[in-house]
Amino acid sequence: MKGRKSLFKKLENFRSTCSSPVAWFHVASLGEYEQARPVLAALKTKRPEMSIVVSFFSPSGYDHVVKRPQPTVDFITYLPLDRKSLAKRFVSELKPDLVFFIKYDLWFHHIQELKKRQIPMFLIAANFREDQSFFGVLGSFFRQNLFAMDWIFTQNEKSLTLLRAIGYKNASLGGDTRFDRVGATAKDPKELPQIATWVGEKPVVVVGSAWEEDMNLLIPLINSRPDYRWIIAPHDLNTEVMERWASQIHQESKRFSVWNSSDSNSVLFIDNIGMLSSLYQFAKVAYVGGAFGKGLHNILEPMGFGVPVIFGKVKNASKFPEAAQSEREGCGFAVADEVSLAEKFSELEDADIYQRAVYSTQNWVKSNLGAADRIIEKVVQLSSKK
């Protein structure tokens, strides 16, 4: 609520200096923004005269993004609460020419206001499940948001099938735009010469977004592999938590903030935000955390570098379809406990098995690239008819 207090004043200031057509992207939080980024970059390439506006619902997304330069974004704002009067004012002052909603963060009054003004609307990276409000017995109200869209681009065939089951036809398989994002990161990762010096010729395991439940499995594995370099990026940057984990690890550990590349430690805790995606360039194998807790984090980031990924067995598979698909492709490996983690890790130490996993990873990522370009090509085609 505090962040939204000056929302309209900032919007008015932006619009008073912006005479170009506007494309508005609405995202819930950081994860959805990452899915939007390849699409807004592709739109900027195709329509460089357009100004890009991104709205957030969640402070965790807004606060993270607004503090860092976003070269392809011209204005970042909160979305006002979904009241009829606020939605009308927001759309009136923003005057967007194209609107994109990401995944399923759809707000009735904003969408109805856009529909009333016949502004082209698109839903991208849609990932639907049978238990969502759109498809239940009482889903007619929520379905209005879907039927207001000019076109819906789904991440997978299952989502297309669900849309067809409720009679929605203006949809196509767009693919998962996160592949474009991780592909771009892998092409141009941050240079980290200190890490490269420390790693040398040793095999590296990068642990991304580690939770307590993940470390309970990983610490015995770390203790059994002293010849590896272990780079651990905790979900929680609490120093006490990292120190407690370090006390259970037999090898020497250091936190990045007090570390030097000449140090002899085998384990490095990353106690900052922003490095993880580029750290995967050093990995032989990655472990991505969260599956045993609130939810699996992004397994596609390491895969962008051709790195096979181990992760915990997810509780709700329908929320993380990429996990099951990566297993089918032979590049992702779910483990349930300390024993299965040790077994899977030992398998990946076999040169032939490892090379097959790397090939599968590279092939899966490559086959899914280009979603953003496909989406924008269709959007330009549809919006030019309006």
Coordinates of N, CA and C in Angstrom, one line a residue, residues 136-334:
G136 N -13.3 -24.6 -13.1 CA -14.2 -25.2 -12.2 C -15.7 -24.9 -12.6
V137 N -16.6 -25.5 -11.8 CA -18.0 -25.4 -12.0 C -18.5 -24.0 -11.9
L138 N -17.8 -23.2 -11.0 CA -18.2 -21.8 -10.8 C -17.2 -20.9 -11.5
G139 N -16.6 -21.3 -12.6 CA -15.6 -20.6 -13.2 C -16.0 -19.5 -14.2
S140 N -17.3 -19.3 -14.4 CA -17.8 -18.5 -15.5 C -17.3 -17.0 -15.3
F141 N -17.2 -16.6 -14.0 CA -16.8 -15.2 -13.8 C -15.3 -15.0 -14.2
F142 N -14.5 -16.0 -13.8 CA -13.0 -15.9 -14.0 C -12.7 -16.1 -15.5
R143 N -13.6 -16.9 -16.2 CA -13.4 -17.1 -17.6 C -13.5 -15.8 -18.5
Q144 N -14.3 -14.9 -17.9 CA -14.4 -13.6 -18.6 C -13.0 -13.0 -18.9
N145 N -12.1 -13.1 -18.0 CA -10.8 -12.6 -18.2 C -10.1 -13.3 -19.4
L146 N -10.3 -14.6 -19.5 CA -9.7 -15.3 -20.7 C -10.3 -14.9 -22.0
F147 N -11.6 -14.8 -22.0 CA -12.3 -14.5 -23.3 C -12.2 -13.1 -23.7
A148 N -11.7 -12.2 -22.8 CA -11.4 -10.8 -23.2 C -10.1 -10.7 -24.0
M149 N -9.3 -11.8 -24.0 CA -8.0 -11.7 -24.6 C -8.1 -11.8 -26.1
D150 N -7.3 -11.1 -26.9 CA -7.3 -11.3 -28.3 C -6.6 -12.6 -28.7
W151 N -5.6 -13.0 -27.9 CA -5.0 -14.2 -28.2 C -4.3 -14.7 -27.0
I152 N -4.2 -16.0 -26.8 CA -3.5 -16.6 -25.6 C -2.4 -17.5 -26.1
F153 N -1.2 -17.3 -25.7 CA -0.1 -18.1 -26.0 C 0.3 -19.0 -24.8
T154 N 0.1 -20.3 -25.0 CA 0.4 -21.2 -23.9 C 1.8 -21.8 -23.9
Q155 N 2.2 -22.2 -22.7 CA 3.5 -22.8 -22.5 C 3.5 -24.3 -23.0
N156 N 2.4 -24.9 -23.0 CA 2.3 -26.4 -23.3 C 1.0 -26.8 -23.9
E157 N 1.0 -28.0 -24.4 CA -0.2 -28.5 -25.1 C -1.4 -28.7 -24.1
K158 N -1.1 -29.1 -22.9 CA -2.1 -29.3 -21.9 C -2.9 -28.1 -21.7
S159 N -2.3 -26.9 -21.6 CA -3.0 -25.7 -21.4 C -3.9 -25.4 -22.6
L160 N -3.4 -25.7 -23.8 CA -4.3 -25.5 -25.0 C -5.5 -26.4 -24.9
T161 N -5.3 -27.6 -24.5 CA -6.5 -28.5 -24.4 C -7.5 -28.0 -23.4
L162 N -7.0 -27.5 -22.3 CA -8.0 -26.9 -21.2 C -8.7 -25.7 -21.8
L163 N -8.1 -24.9 -22.6 CA -8.8 -23.8 -23.2 C -9.8 -24.2 -24.2
R164 N -9.5 -25.2 -25.0 CA -10.5 -25.7 -26.0 C -11.7 -26.3 -25.3
A165 N -11.4 -26.9 -24.1 CA -12.5 -27.6 -23.4 C -13.6 -26.6 -22.9
I166 N -13.2 -25.3 -22.7 CA -14.2 -24.3 -22.3 C -14.6 -23.4 -23.5
G167 N -14.2 -23.8 -24.7 CA -14.7 -23.2 -25.9 C -13.8 -22.0 -26.3
Y168 N -12.6 -21.8 -25.8 CA -11.8 -20.7 -26.2 C -10.9 -21.2 -27.3
K169 N -10.9 -20.5 -28.5 CA -10.2 -20.9 -29.7 C -9.1 -20.1 -30.1
N170 N -9.0 -18.8 -29.7 CA -7.9 -17.9 -30.1 C -6.6 -18.1 -29.3
A171 N -6.1 -19.3 -29.5 CA -4.9 -19.7 -28.7 C -3.9 -20.5 -29.6
S172 N -2.7 -20.5 -29.2 CA -1.7 -21.3 -29.9 C -0.6 -21.6 -28.9
L173 N 0.2 -22.6 -29.2 CA 1.4 -23.0 -28.4 C 2.5 -22.0 -28.6
G174 N 2.8 -21.2 -27.6 CA 3.9 -20.2 -27.8 C 5.2 -20.7 -27.3
G175 N 5.1 -21.6 -26.3 CA 6.3 -22.2 -25.7 C 6.7 -21.4 -24.4
D176 N 7.7 -21.9 -23.8 CA 8.1 -21.2 -22.5 C 9.2 -20.2 -22.8
T177 N 8.9 -19.0 -22.6 CA 9.8 -17.9 -22.9 C 11.1 -17.9 -22.0
R178 N 11.0 -18.6 -20.9 CA 12.2 -18.7 -20.0 C 13.4 -19.3 -20.7
F179 N 13.1 -20.2 -21.7 CA 14.2 -20.8 -22.5 C 15.0 -19.7 -23.2
D180 N 14.3 -18.7 -23.8 CA 14.9 -17.6 -24.5 C 15.8 -16.8 -23.5
R181 N 15.2 -16.6 -22.3 CA 15.9 -15.9 -21.2 C 17.2 -16.6 -20.8
V182 N 17.1 -17.9 -20.5 CA 18.3 -18.6 -20.1 C 19.3 -18.7 -21.2
G183 N 18.8 -18.8 -22.4 CA 19.7 -18.9 -23.6 C 20.5 -17.7 -23.7
A184 N 19.9 -16.5 -23.5 CA 20.6 -15.2 -23.6 C 21.6 -15.1 -22.5
T185 N 21.2 -15.5 -21.3 CA 22.2 -15.4 -20.2 C 23.4 -16.3 -20.4
A186 N 23.2 -17.5 -21.0 CA 24.3 -18.4 -21.2 C 25.2 -17.9 -22.3
K187 N 24.7 -17.1 -23.3 CA 25.5 -16.6 -24.4 C 26.4 -15.5 -23.9
D188 N 25.9 -14.8 -22.9 CA 26.7 -13.6 -22.4 C 26.7 -13.5 -20.8
P189 N 27.3 -14.5 -20.2 CA 27.3 -14.5 -18.7 C 28.3 -13.4 -18.2
K190 N 28.1 -13.1 -16.9 CA 29.0 -12.1 -16.3 C 30.4 -12.8 -16.2
E191 N 31.4 -12.1 -16.5 CA 32.7 -12.6 -16.3 C 33.1 -12.6 -14.8
L192 N 33.5 -13.7 -14.3 CA 33.8 -13.9 -12.9 C 35.2 -14.5 -12.8
P193 N 36.3 -13.7 -13.1 CA 37.6 -14.2 -13.1 C 38.1 -14.8 -11.8
Q194 N 37.7 -14.2 -10.7 CA 38.1 -14.8 -9.4 C 37.6 -16.2 -9.2
I195 N 36.3 -16.4 -9.6 CA 35.8 -17.8 -9.4 C 36.5 -18.7 -10.3
A196 N 36.8 -18.3 -11.6 CA 37.5 -19.1 -12.5 C 38.9 -19.5 -12.0
T197 N 39.6 -18.6 -11.4 CA 40.9 -18.9 -10.8 C 40.8 -19.9 -9.7
W198 N 39.8 -19.7 -8.8 CA 39.6 -20.6 -7.7 C 39.2 -22.0 -8.1
V199 N 38.4 -22.1 -9.1 CA 37.9 -23.4 -9.6 C 39.1 -24.2 -10.3
G200 N 39.9 -23.5 -11.1 CA 41.0 -24.2 -11.8 C 40.4 -25.3 -12.6
E201 N 41.0 -26.5 -12.5 CA 40.6 -27.7 -13.3 C 39.7 -28.6 -12.5
K202 N 39.2 -28.2 -11.3 CA 38.4 -29.1 -10.5 C 37.0 -29.1 -11.0
P203 N 36.3 -30.3 -10.8 CA 34.9 -30.3 -11.1 C 34.1 -29.5 -10.1
V204 N 33.0 -28.9 -10.6 CA 32.2 -27.9 -9.8 C 30.8 -28.4 -9.8
V205 N 30.2 -28.3 -8.6 CA 28.8 -28.4 -8.4 C 28.2 -27.1 -7.9
V206 N 27.3 -26.5 -8.6 CA 26.6 -25.3 -8.2 C 25.3 -25.6 -7.6
V207 N 25.0 -25.2 -6.4 CA 23.7 -25.4 -5.7 C 23.0 -24.1 -5.7
G208 N 21.9 -24.1 -6.4 CA 21.1 -22.8 -6.5 C 19.9 -22.8 -5.6
S209 N 19.7 -21.7 -4.9 CA 18.5 -21.5 -4.0 C 18.3 -22.7 -3.0
A210 N 19.4 -22.9 -2.2 CA 19.3 -24.0 -1.3 C 18.5 -23.7 0.0
W211 N 17.6 -24.6 0.3 CA 16.9 -24.5 1.6 C 17.4 -25.5 2.6
E212 N 16.9 -25.4 3.8 CA 17.4 -26.4 4.8 C 17.2 -27.8 4.4
E213 N 16.0 -28.1 3.9 CA 15.7 -29.5 3.5 C 16.7 -30.0 2.4
D214 N 17.1 -29.1 1.5 CA 18.1 -29.5 0.5 C 19.4 -29.8 1.1
M215 N 19.9 -28.9 2.0 CA 21.2 -29.1 2.6 C 21.3 -30.3 3.4
N216 N 20.2 -30.7 4.0 CA 20.2 -32.0 4.8 C 20.6 -33.2 3.9
L217 N 20.2 -33.1 2.6 CA 20.6 -34.1 1.7 C 22.0 -33.9 1.1
L218 N 22.4 -32.6 0.9 CA 23.6 -32.3 0.2 C 24.8 -32.4 1.1
I219 N 24.7 -32.1 2.4 CA 25.9 -32.0 3.2 C 26.7 -33.4 3.3
P220 N 25.9 -34.5 3.4 CA 26.7 -35.8 3.4 C 27.4 -36.0 2.0
L221 N 26.7 -35.6 0.9 CA 27.4 -35.7 -0.4 C 28.6 -34.8 -0.5
I222 N 28.5 -33.6 0.0 CA 29.6 -32.7 0.0 C 30.8 -33.3 0.7
N223 N 30.5 -33.9 1.9 CA 31.5 -34.5 2.7 C 32.2 -35.7 2.1
S224 N 31.5 -36.3 1.2 CA 32.0 -37.5 0.5 C 32.8 -37.2 -0.8
R225 N 32.8 -35.9 -1.2 CA 33.5 -35.5 -2.4 C 34.4 -34.3 -2.1
P226 N 35.5 -34.5 -1.4 CA 36.4 -33.4 -1.1 C 37.2 -32.8 -2.3
D227 N 37.2 -33.6 -3.4 CA 38.0 -33.1 -4.6 C 37.2 -32.1 -5.5
Y228 N 35.9 -31.9 -5.1 CA 35.1 -31.0 -5.9 C 35.1 -29.6 -5.3
R229 N 34.8 -28.7 -6.2 CA 34.5 -27.3 -5.7 C 32.9 -27.2 -5.6
W230 N 32.5 -26.7 -4.5 CA 31.0 -26.6 -4.2 C 30.7 -25.1 -4.1
I231 N 29.8 -24.6 -5.0 CA 29.4 -23.2 -4.9 C 27.9 -23.3 -4.5
I232 N 27.6 -22.7 -3.3 CA 26.2 -22.8 -2.8 C 25.6 -21.4 -2.6
A233 N 24.5 -21.2 -3.3 CA 23.7 -20.0 -3.2 C 22.5 -20.3 -2.4
P234 N 22.5 -19.9 -1.1 CA 21.3 -20.2 -0.3 C 20.1 -19.3 -0.7
H235 N 18.9 -19.9 -0.4 CA 17.7 -19.1 -0.6 C 17.6 -18.0 0.4
D236 N 18.0 -18.3 1.7 CA 18.1 -17.4 2.8 C 19.5 -16.9 3.0
L237 N 19.7 -15.6 2.9 CA 21.1 -15.1 3.1 C 21.5 -14.8 4.5
N238 N 20.8 -15.4 5.5 CA 21.1 -15.3 6.9 C 22.5 -15.9 7.2
T239 N 23.4 -15.1 7.7 CA 24.8 -15.6 8.0 C 24.8 -16.7 8.9
E240 N 23.9 -16.7 10.0 CA 23.9 -17.8 11.0 C 23.6 -19.1 10.3
V241 N 22.7 -19.1 9.3 CA 22.3 -20.3 8.7 C 23.5 -20.9 7.9
M242 N 24.2 -20.0 7.2 CA 25.4 -20.5 6.4 C 26.5 -21.0 7.3
E243 N 26.6 -20.3 8.5 CA 27.7 -20.8 9.4 C 27.3 -22.1 10.0
R244 N 26.0 -22.3 10.2 CA 25.6 -23.6 10.8 C 25.8 -24.8 9.8
W245 N 25.5 -24.5 8.5 CA 25.8 -25.5 7.5 C 27.3 -25.7 7.4
A246 N 28.1 -24.6 7.4 CA 29.5 -24.8 7.3 C 30.1 -25.6 8.4
S247 N 29.5 -25.5 9.6 CA 30.0 -26.3 10.7 C 29.8 -27.8 10.5
Q248 N 28.9 -28.2 9.7 CA 28.6 -29.6 9.4 C 29.4 -30.1 8.2
I249 N 30.0 -29.2 7.5 CA 30.8 -29.6 6.3 C 32.3 -29.8 6.7
H250 N 32.8 -31.0 6.3 CA 34.2 -31.3 6.7 C 35.3 -30.4 6.1
Q251 N 35.0 -30.0 4.8 CA 35.9 -29.2 4.1 C 35.8 -27.7 4.5
E252 N 36.9 -27.0 4.3 CA 36.8 -25.5 4.6 C 35.8 -24.8 3.8
S253 N 35.0 -23.9 4.4 CA 34.0 -23.1 3.7 C 34.3 -21.6 3.9
K254 N 33.9 -20.9 3.0 CA 34.0 -19.4 3.1 C 32.8 -18.7 2.5
R255 N 32.4 -17.6 3.0 CA 31.4 -16.8 2.4 C 32.0 -15.8 1.4
F256 N 31.3 -15.6 0.3 CA 31.9 -14.8 -0.8 C 32.3 -13.4 -0.4
S257 N 31.6 -12.8 0.5 CA 31.9 -11.4 1.0 C 33.2 -11.3 1.7
V258 N 33.7 -12.4 2.2 CA 35.0 -12.4 3.0 C 36.0 -13.4 2.4
W259 N 35.9 -13.6 1.1 CA 36.7 -14.7 0.4 C 37.6 -14.0 -0.5
N260 N 38.7 -14.8 -0.8 CA 39.7 -14.4 -1.8 C 40.0 -15.6 -2.7
S261 N 40.2 -15.4 -4.0 CA 40.4 -16.5 -4.9 C 41.6 -17.4 -4.6
S262 N 42.5 -16.8 -3.8 CA 43.7 -17.6 -3.4 C 43.4 -18.5 -2.2
D263 N 42.3 -18.4 -1.6 CA 42.0 -19.2 -0.4 C 41.8 -20.7 -0.8
S264 N 42.1 -21.5 0.2 CA 42.1 -23.0 -0.1 C 40.8 -23.7 0.2
N265 N 39.7 -22.9 0.4 CA 38.5 -23.6 0.7 C 37.9 -24.3 -0.5
S266 N 37.1 -25.4 -0.2 CA 36.5 -26.2 -1.2 C 35.0 -25.8 -1.4
V267 N 34.5 -25.1 -0.4 CA 33.1 -24.7 -0.4 C 32.9 -23.2 -0.4
L268 N 32.1 -22.6 -1.3 CA 31.9 -21.2 -1.3 C 30.5 -20.9 -1.2
F269 N 30.1 -20.2 -0.1 CA 28.7 -19.7 0.0 C 28.5 -18.3 -0.6
I270 N 27.6 -18.2 -1.5 CA 27.3 -16.9 -2.2 C 26.3 -16.1 -1.3
D271 N 26.8 -15.1 -0.6 CA 26.0 -14.4 0.3 C 25.5 -13.0 -0.3
N272 N 25.1 -13.1 -1.6 CA 24.6 -11.9 -2.2 C 23.5 -12.3 -3.3
I273 N 22.8 -11.4 -3.8 CA 21.8 -11.6 -4.9 C 22.3 -11.1 -6.2
G274 N 22.1 -11.9 -7.3 CA 22.5 -11.4 -8.6 C 23.6 -12.2 -9.3
M275 N 24.3 -13.1 -8.6 CA 25.4 -13.8 -9.2 C 25.0 -15.2 -9.7
L276 N 24.0 -15.8 -9.2 CA 23.7 -17.2 -9.4 C 23.6 -17.6 -10.8
S277 N 22.8 -16.8 -11.6 CA 22.6 -17.3 -13.0 C 23.9 -17.4 -13.8
S278 N 24.9 -16.5 -13.5 CA 26.2 -16.6 -14.2 C 27.1 -17.6 -13.6
L279 N 26.9 -18.0 -12.3 CA 27.8 -19.0 -11.7 C 27.6 -20.4 -12.3
Y280 N 26.4 -20.6 -13.0 CA 26.2 -21.9 -13.6 C 27.2 -22.2 -14.7
Q281 N 27.9 -21.2 -15.3 CA 28.8 -21.4 -16.3 C 30.0 -22.3 -15.9
F282 N 30.2 -22.4 -14.6 CA 31.3 -23.2 -14.0 C 30.9 -24.6 -13.7
A283 N 29.6 -24.9 -13.7 CA 29.1 -26.2 -13.2 C 29.3 -27.4 -14.1
K284 N 29.7 -28.5 -13.5 CA 29.6 -29.8 -14.2 C 28.2 -30.3 -14.0
V285 N 27.7 -30.2 -12.8 CA 26.3 -30.6 -12.4 C 25.8 -29.5 -11.5
A286 N 24.5 -29.3 -11.6 CA 23.8 -28.3 -10.7 C 22.8 -29.0 -9.9
Y287 N 22.5 -28.5 -8.7 CA 21.4 -28.9 -7.9 C 20.6 -27.7 -7.6
V288 N 19.3 -27.7 -7.9 CA 18.4 -26.6 -7.7 C 17.4 -26.9 -6.6
G289 N 17.3 -26.1 -5.6 CA 16.6 -26.3 -4.4 C 15.1 -25.8 -4.4
G290 N 14.4 -26.0 -3.3 CA 13.1 -25.5 -3.1 C 12.0 -26.6 -3.3
A291 N 12.3 -27.7 -3.9 CA 11.2 -28.7 -4.2 C 10.6 -29.2 -2.9
F292 N 11.4 -29.4 -1.8 CA 11.0 -29.9 -0.6 C 10.2 -28.9 0.3
G293 N 10.3 -27.6 -0.1 CA 9.7 -26.5 0.6 C 8.6 -25.9 -0.1
K294 N 8.7 -24.6 -0.4 CA 7.6 -23.8 -1.0 C 7.4 -24.1 -2.5
G295 N 8.5 -24.6 -3.1 CA 8.4 -24.8 -4.6 C 9.7 -24.8 -5.2
L296 N 9.9 -25.6 -6.3 CA 11.1 -25.7 -7.0 C 11.5 -24.4 -7.7
H297 N 12.8 -24.0 -7.5 CA 13.3 -22.8 -8.2 C 13.6 -23.1 -9.7
N298 N 14.2 -22.2 -10.3 CA 14.3 -22.3 -11.8 C 15.4 -23.3 -12.2
I299 N 15.0 -24.4 -12.7 CA 15.9 -25.4 -13.2 C 16.5 -25.1 -14.6
L300 N 15.8 -24.2 -15.3 CA 16.2 -23.9 -16.7 C 17.5 -23.0 -16.7
E301 N 17.8 -22.3 -15.7 CA 19.0 -21.4 -15.7 C 20.3 -22.2 -15.9
P302 N 20.5 -23.3 -15.1 CA 21.7 -24.1 -15.4 C 21.7 -24.8 -16.7
M303 N 20.5 -25.2 -17.1 CA 20.3 -26.0 -18.4 C 20.7 -25.1 -19.6
G304 N 20.5 -23.8 -19.4 CA 20.9 -22.9 -20.5 C 22.4 -23.0 -20.8
F305 N 23.2 -23.4 -19.8 CA 24.6 -23.7 -20.0 C 24.9 -25.1 -20.4
G306 N 23.9 -25.9 -20.6 CA 24.1 -27.3 -21.0 C 24.4 -28.2 -19.7
V307 N 24.0 -27.7 -18.6 CA 24.4 -28.4 -17.3 C 23.2 -29.3 -16.9
P308 N 23.4 -30.6 -16.7 CA 22.3 -31.4 -16.1 C 22.0 -31.0 -14.7
V309 N 20.7 -31.2 -14.3 CA 20.3 -30.6 -13.0 C 19.6 -31.7 -12.2
I310 N 20.0 -31.8 -10.9 CA 19.4 -32.6 -9.9 C 18.5 -31.7 -9.0
F311 N 17.3 -32.2 -8.6 CA 16.4 -31.4 -7.8 C 15.6 -32.4 -7.0
G312 N 14.9 -31.9 -5.9 CA 14.1 -32.7 -5.1 C 12.8 -33.1 -5.8
K313 N 12.2 -34.1 -5.3 CA 10.9 -34.6 -5.9 C 9.8 -33.6 -5.6
V314 N 9.2 -33.0 -6.6 CA 8.2 -31.9 -6.4 C 6.9 -32.4 -5.8
K315 N 6.3 -31.7 -4.9 CA 5.1 -32.1 -4.3 C 3.9 -31.9 -5.2
N316 N 3.8 -30.9 -6.0 CA 2.7 -30.6 -6.9 C 3.3 -30.5 -8.3
A317 N 3.3 -31.6 -9.0 CA 4.0 -31.7 -10.3 C 3.3 -30.8 -11.3
S318 N 2.0 -30.6 -11.2 CA 1.3 -29.7 -12.2 C 1.8 -28.3 -12.2
K319 N 2.3 -27.8 -11.0 CA 2.8 -26.5 -10.9 C 4.2 -26.3 -11.5
F320 N 4.9 -27.4 -11.7 CA 6.3 -27.3 -12.2 C 6.4 -28.3 -13.3
P321 N 5.7 -28.1 -14.5 CA 5.7 -29.1 -15.5 C 7.1 -29.3 -16.1
E322 N 8.0 -28.3 -16.0 CA 9.3 -28.4 -16.6 C 10.1 -29.5 -15.9
A323 N 9.8 -29.8 -14.6 CA 10.5 -30.8 -13.8 C 10.3 -32.2 -14.5
A324 N 9.0 -32.5 -14.6 CA 8.7 -33.8 -15.2 C 9.2 -33.9 -16.7
Q325 N 9.1 -32.8 -17.4 CA 9.6 -32.8 -18.8 C 11.1 -33.0 -18.9
S326 N 11.8 -32.4 -18.0 CA 13.3 -32.5 -18.0 C 13.7 -34.0 -17.7
E327 N 12.9 -34.6 -16.8 CA 13.2 -36.1 -16.5 C 12.9 -36.9 -17.8
R328 N 11.9 -36.6 -18.5 CA 11.6 -37.4 -19.7 C 12.7 -37.1 -20.8
E329 N 13.2 -35.9 -20.8 CA 14.2 -35.6 -21.8 C 15.6 -36.1 -21.4
G330 N 15.8 -36.5 -20.1 CA 17.0 -37.1 -19.7 C 18.1 -36.1 -19.3
C331 N 17.6 -34.9 -18.9 CA 18.5 -33.9 -18.4 C 18.2 -33.4 -17.0
G332 N 17.1 -33.8 -16.4 CA 16.7 -33.4 -15.1 C 16.5 -34.7 -14.3
F333 N 16.9 -34.6 -13.0 CA 16.9 -35.9 -12.2 C 16.3 -35.5 -10.8
A334 N 15.1 -36.1 -10.5 CA 14.5 -35.9 -9.2 C 15.0 -36.9 -8.2

